[in-house]
Short mmCIF file of C-alpha atoms and ligand atoms in Angstrom, two decimals:
data_model
loop_
_atom_site.label_atom_id
_atom_site.label_comp_id
_atom_site.label_asym_id
_atom_site.label_seq_id
_atom_site.Cartn_x
_atom_site.Cartn_y
_atom_site.Cartn_z
CA UNK A 1 31.98 1.80 24.62
CA UNK A 2 33.37 -1.30 22.92
CA UNK A 3 29.82 -2.65 22.50
CA UNK A 4 28.80 0.64 20.89
CA UNK A 5 31.64 0.55 18.39
CA UNK A 6 30.83 -3.10 17.48
CA UNK A 7 27.21 -2.10 16.97
CA UNK A 8 28.23 0.83 14.75
CA UNK A 9 30.50 -1.42 12.68
CA UNK A 10 27.66 -3.93 12.20
CA UNK A 11 25.25 -1.13 11.17
CA UNK A 12 27.75 0.33 8.70
CA UNK A 13 28.41 -3.12 7.21
CA UNK A 14 24.67 -3.84 6.94
CA UNK A 15 24.12 -0.54 5.15
CA UNK A 16 26.99 -1.21 2.71
CA UNK A 17 25.57 -4.68 1.99
CA UNK A 18 21.98 -3.49 1.53
CA UNK A 19 22.12 -3.37 -2.29
CA UNK A 20 24.89 -5.90 -2.78
CA UNK A 21 22.90 -9.01 -3.55
CA UNK A 22 21.01 -7.14 -6.27
CA UNK A 23 22.72 -7.06 -9.64
CA UNK A 24 22.71 -4.39 -12.32
CA UNK A 25 19.93 -5.18 -14.82
CA UNK A 26 20.80 -4.46 -18.45
CA UNK A 27 17.69 -3.33 -20.30
CA UNK A 28 16.62 -4.41 -23.79
CA UNK A 29 16.85 -2.23 -26.88
CA UNK A 30 13.60 -0.22 -26.86
CA UNK A 31 10.97 -1.43 -29.27
CA UNK A 32 10.10 1.80 -31.06
CA UNK A 33 7.43 0.30 -33.26
CA UNK A 34 5.06 -1.05 -30.62
CA UNK A 35 1.78 0.54 -29.59
CA UNK A 36 -1.22 2.18 -31.16
CA UNK A 37 -1.24 5.54 -32.91
CA UNK A 38 -0.73 8.65 -30.82
CA UNK A 39 -4.30 10.01 -31.09
CA UNK A 40 -5.71 6.64 -29.98
CA UNK A 41 -3.30 6.75 -27.01
CA UNK A 42 -4.69 10.15 -25.98
CA UNK A 43 -8.18 8.69 -26.35
CA UNK A 44 -7.27 5.74 -24.06
CA UNK A 45 -5.38 7.74 -21.40
CA UNK A 46 -6.93 7.43 -17.96
CA UNK A 47 -5.85 6.67 -14.39
CA UNK A 48 -6.05 3.08 -13.15
CA UNK A 49 -5.81 2.15 -9.47
CA UNK A 50 -5.92 -1.63 -9.77
CA UNK A 51 -3.37 -4.01 -11.30
CA UNK A 52 -3.42 -7.66 -12.41
CA UNK A 53 -1.19 -10.06 -10.50
CA UNK A 54 1.31 -10.31 -13.34
CA UNK A 55 4.87 -8.97 -13.64
CA UNK A 56 6.02 -6.71 -16.44
CA UNK A 57 8.43 -8.30 -18.92
CA UNK A 58 11.97 -6.94 -19.23
CA UNK A 59 10.94 -5.57 -22.65
CA UNK A 60 8.02 -3.71 -21.03
CA UNK A 61 10.33 -2.23 -18.36
CA UNK A 62 12.93 -1.30 -20.99
CA UNK A 63 10.38 0.40 -23.24
CA UNK A 64 8.67 2.09 -20.27
CA UNK A 65 11.89 3.69 -19.00
CA UNK A 66 13.06 4.71 -22.45
CA UNK A 67 9.68 6.33 -23.12
CA UNK A 68 9.77 7.98 -19.67
CA UNK A 69 13.15 9.69 -19.96
CA UNK A 70 15.49 7.67 -22.18
CA UNK A 71 18.02 9.05 -24.63
CA UNK A 72 16.46 9.55 -28.07
CA UNK A 73 19.34 11.58 -29.58
CA UNK A 74 22.58 9.74 -28.77
CA UNK A 75 24.64 12.41 -30.56
CA UNK A 76 23.96 14.95 -27.81
CA UNK A 77 22.40 12.78 -25.06
CA UNK A 78 19.02 14.52 -25.18
CA UNK A 79 15.96 12.74 -23.82
CA UNK A 80 12.43 11.64 -24.70
CA UNK A 81 11.29 14.16 -22.03
CA UNK A 82 12.24 17.83 -22.38
CA UNK A 83 13.72 19.52 -19.29
CA UNK A 84 14.11 23.16 -18.28
CA UNK A 85 17.41 24.50 -19.66
CA UNK A 86 18.16 20.89 -20.69
CA UNK A 87 19.42 20.31 -17.13
CA UNK A 88 18.04 16.74 -17.16
CA UNK A 89 17.26 17.04 -13.45
CA UNK A 90 14.88 14.08 -13.19
CA UNK A 91 16.24 10.75 -11.94
CA UNK A 92 13.91 7.76 -12.05
CA UNK A 93 14.04 5.30 -9.16
CA UNK A 94 12.35 2.00 -9.91
CA UNK A 95 10.65 0.21 -6.99
CA UNK A 96 9.97 -3.49 -7.53
CA UNK A 97 9.30 -6.35 -5.14
CA UNK A 98 12.96 -7.44 -4.97
CA UNK A 99 14.45 -3.99 -4.54
CA UNK A 100 14.96 -0.43 -5.67
CA UNK A 101 17.00 0.52 -8.74
CA UNK A 102 18.11 3.76 -10.40
CA UNK A 103 17.56 4.10 -14.16
CA UNK A 104 20.84 4.90 -15.92
CA UNK A 105 19.71 6.38 -19.25
CA UNK A 106 23.24 6.41 -20.69
CA UNK A 107 23.78 2.68 -20.11
CA UNK A 108 20.03 1.95 -20.45
CA UNK A 109 20.29 -0.23 -17.36
CA UNK A 110 19.03 -0.43 -13.79
CA UNK A 111 21.57 0.16 -11.04
CA UNK A 112 20.82 -1.50 -7.66
CA UNK A 113 20.14 0.92 -4.81
CA UNK A 114 18.39 -0.98 -1.99
CA UNK A 115 17.34 -4.56 -1.50
CA UNK A 116 13.80 -5.56 -0.47
CA UNK A 117 10.24 -4.52 -1.12
CA UNK A 118 9.86 -0.80 -0.32
CA UNK A 119 6.71 -0.10 -2.33
CA UNK A 120 4.91 0.73 0.96
CA UNK A 121 6.93 3.97 1.04
CA UNK A 122 5.42 4.97 -2.29
CA UNK A 123 1.90 3.85 -1.33
CA UNK A 124 1.39 6.71 1.15
CA UNK A 125 -1.89 5.17 2.36
CA UNK A 126 -3.11 3.90 -1.04
CA UNK A 127 -2.76 0.12 -0.76
CA UNK A 128 -3.19 -0.62 -4.48
CA UNK A 129 0.31 0.83 -5.03
CA UNK A 130 1.85 -2.10 -3.13
CA UNK A 131 0.45 -4.47 -5.78
CA UNK A 132 1.95 -2.61 -8.78
CA UNK A 133 4.82 -4.68 -10.21
CA UNK A 134 6.78 -1.48 -10.89
CA UNK A 135 6.62 1.99 -9.31
CA UNK A 136 8.56 4.77 -11.00
CA UNK A 137 9.55 7.63 -8.69
CA UNK A 138 10.70 10.95 -10.17
CA UNK A 139 13.30 12.81 -8.17
CA UNK A 140 14.41 16.24 -9.31
CA UNK A 141 18.00 17.07 -8.43
CA UNK A 142 17.69 20.85 -8.14
CA UNK A 143 21.48 21.24 -7.80
CA UNK A 144 21.72 20.60 -11.57
CA UNK A 145 20.17 24.04 -12.16
CA UNK A 146 23.04 25.63 -10.23
CA UNK A 147 20.75 28.34 -8.81
CA UNK A 148 19.99 27.07 -5.29
CA UNK A 149 16.65 25.64 -4.09
CA UNK A 150 14.60 28.74 -5.01
CA UNK A 151 10.84 28.62 -5.65
CA UNK A 152 11.48 29.14 -9.37
CA UNK A 153 13.90 26.20 -9.47
CA UNK A 154 11.45 24.00 -7.54
CA UNK A 155 8.75 24.89 -10.08
CA UNK A 156 11.05 23.86 -12.94
CA UNK A 157 11.80 20.55 -11.21
CA UNK A 158 8.10 19.92 -10.64
CA UNK A 159 7.26 20.70 -14.27
CA UNK A 160 10.05 18.42 -15.51
CA UNK A 161 8.71 15.60 -13.33
CA UNK A 162 5.18 16.18 -14.66
CA UNK A 163 6.42 15.83 -18.22
CA UNK A 164 8.18 12.52 -17.46
CA UNK A 165 4.99 11.33 -15.80
CA UNK A 166 2.91 12.26 -18.85
CA UNK A 167 5.34 10.33 -21.08
CA UNK A 168 4.60 7.32 -18.87
CA UNK A 169 0.84 7.94 -18.88
CA UNK A 170 0.79 8.06 -22.68
CA UNK A 171 3.17 5.11 -23.10
CA UNK A 172 0.89 3.00 -20.90
CA UNK A 173 -2.21 4.16 -22.78
CA UNK A 174 -0.47 3.32 -26.06
CA UNK A 175 0.67 -0.20 -25.18
CA UNK A 176 -2.20 -1.38 -22.96
CA UNK A 177 -0.59 -1.03 -19.52
CA UNK A 178 -2.20 0.62 -16.47
CA UNK A 179 -0.91 3.55 -14.46
CA UNK A 180 -1.83 6.62 -12.42
CA UNK A 181 0.26 9.76 -11.90
CA UNK A 182 0.64 10.41 -8.16
CA UNK A 183 2.10 12.98 -5.78
CA UNK A 184 1.42 10.95 -2.60
CA UNK A 185 4.41 9.15 -1.08
CA UNK A 186 6.30 9.12 2.22
CA UNK A 187 8.84 11.85 1.53
CA UNK A 188 10.92 11.42 4.68
CA UNK A 189 11.13 7.61 4.39
CA UNK A 190 12.15 8.03 0.75
CA UNK A 191 14.88 10.53 1.64
CA UNK A 192 16.24 8.10 4.22
CA UNK A 193 16.11 4.98 2.05
CA UNK A 194 17.61 6.61 -1.03
CA UNK A 195 20.04 8.78 0.99
CA UNK A 196 18.83 11.88 -0.85
CA UNK A 197 20.56 15.23 -0.40
CA UNK A 198 18.57 18.39 0.37
CA UNK A 199 18.58 19.28 -3.32
CA UNK A 200 17.02 15.96 -4.41
CA UNK A 201 13.24 16.36 -4.22
CA UNK A 202 10.77 13.47 -4.76
CA UNK A 203 8.14 15.05 -7.02
CA UNK A 204 5.79 12.38 -8.36
CA UNK A 205 5.44 8.68 -9.04
CA UNK A 206 3.68 6.29 -11.42
CA UNK A 207 2.79 2.75 -10.30
CA UNK A 208 2.61 0.62 -13.47
CA UNK A 209 1.11 -2.80 -14.12
CA UNK A 210 -1.16 -4.84 -16.34
CA UNK A 211 -4.86 -3.98 -16.35
CA UNK A 212 -7.33 -6.24 -14.57
CA UNK A 213 -9.59 -7.70 -17.24
C1 FMN B 1 0.08 16.17 -9.91
C2 FMN B 1 -0.88 15.03 -9.72
C3 FMN B 1 -0.91 14.36 -8.51
C4 FMN B 1 -1.77 13.27 -8.33
N1 FMN B 1 -1.70 12.55 -7.18
C5 FMN B 1 -2.48 11.45 -7.03
C6 FMN B 1 -2.37 10.64 -5.86
O1 FMN B 1 -1.54 10.90 -4.97
N2 FMN B 1 -3.15 9.55 -5.78
C7 FMN B 1 -4.03 9.21 -6.77
O2 FMN B 1 -4.72 8.18 -6.62
N3 FMN B 1 -4.16 9.94 -7.88
C8 FMN B 1 -3.40 11.06 -8.04
N4 FMN B 1 -3.48 11.79 -9.20
C9 FMN B 1 -4.38 11.36 -10.28
C10 FMN B 1 -5.63 12.23 -10.40
O3 FMN B 1 -6.48 11.99 -9.31
C11 FMN B 1 -6.33 11.90 -11.73
O4 FMN B 1 -5.47 12.23 -12.80
C12 FMN B 1 -7.64 12.68 -11.85
O5 FMN B 1 -8.58 12.18 -10.95
C13 FMN B 1 -8.22 12.62 -13.26
O6 FMN B 1 -8.44 11.27 -13.63
P1 FMN B 1 -7.79 10.70 -14.99
O7 FMN B 1 -6.30 10.65 -14.79
O8 FMN B 1 -8.37 9.31 -15.16
O9 FMN B 1 -8.16 11.64 -16.10
C14 FMN B 1 -2.64 12.88 -9.39
C15 FMN B 1 -2.60 13.58 -10.60
C16 FMN B 1 -1.73 14.62 -10.78
C17 FMN B 1 -1.69 15.31 -12.14
#
């Protein structure tokens, strides 16, 4: 019995420590003048499933997240991505080789969630994902609609995630980065790692990196 309680204490401590050695990452002011014109970006948009062995800069990550679902109207906190009923249900978790972070759009920073390389959870059998320097995972928190987990609400969450993903697809096409929108990922491992509630549904993800040229 005593051994069991010691083991439980150790496990609880380990879980509390899991994100502690990671620090919050303040992001840079988004560069709103970079990239090619919007029609050229549509022309370039395509899925890439191979990435160069090169990290993204902090400016790239900052611009990527702002384009994905950052605040573009500080007066009322509205976002670069529209959302059904303006419920802003999509949270972006950022998987990198050192750990997992949650994008805080209000602070424009990355909040540590879990230490270590967990990109295998996003790969879902597609190994190229493990080589992407950054994987963005879109989780819809259906509780923000305040209508239960109905089919209609799930559809709204899925559509909101698709719009965030398309922001990322077009951003990447516009600035010369590579990405692919994906639905594959290990849902149950994700739920466990991120301690998601039943109303938080992983919808899609975008691995992002530099093209191989
Ligand atoms: C909702 C959705 C889910 C997708 N899931 C995956 C996926 O799990 N793995 C993958 O490699 N591609 C995935 N794709 C990418 C499509 O295969 C790709 O967009 C399609 O083949 C067309 O190619 P293009 O993006 O270059 O136009 C997904 C695309 C969408 C829109």
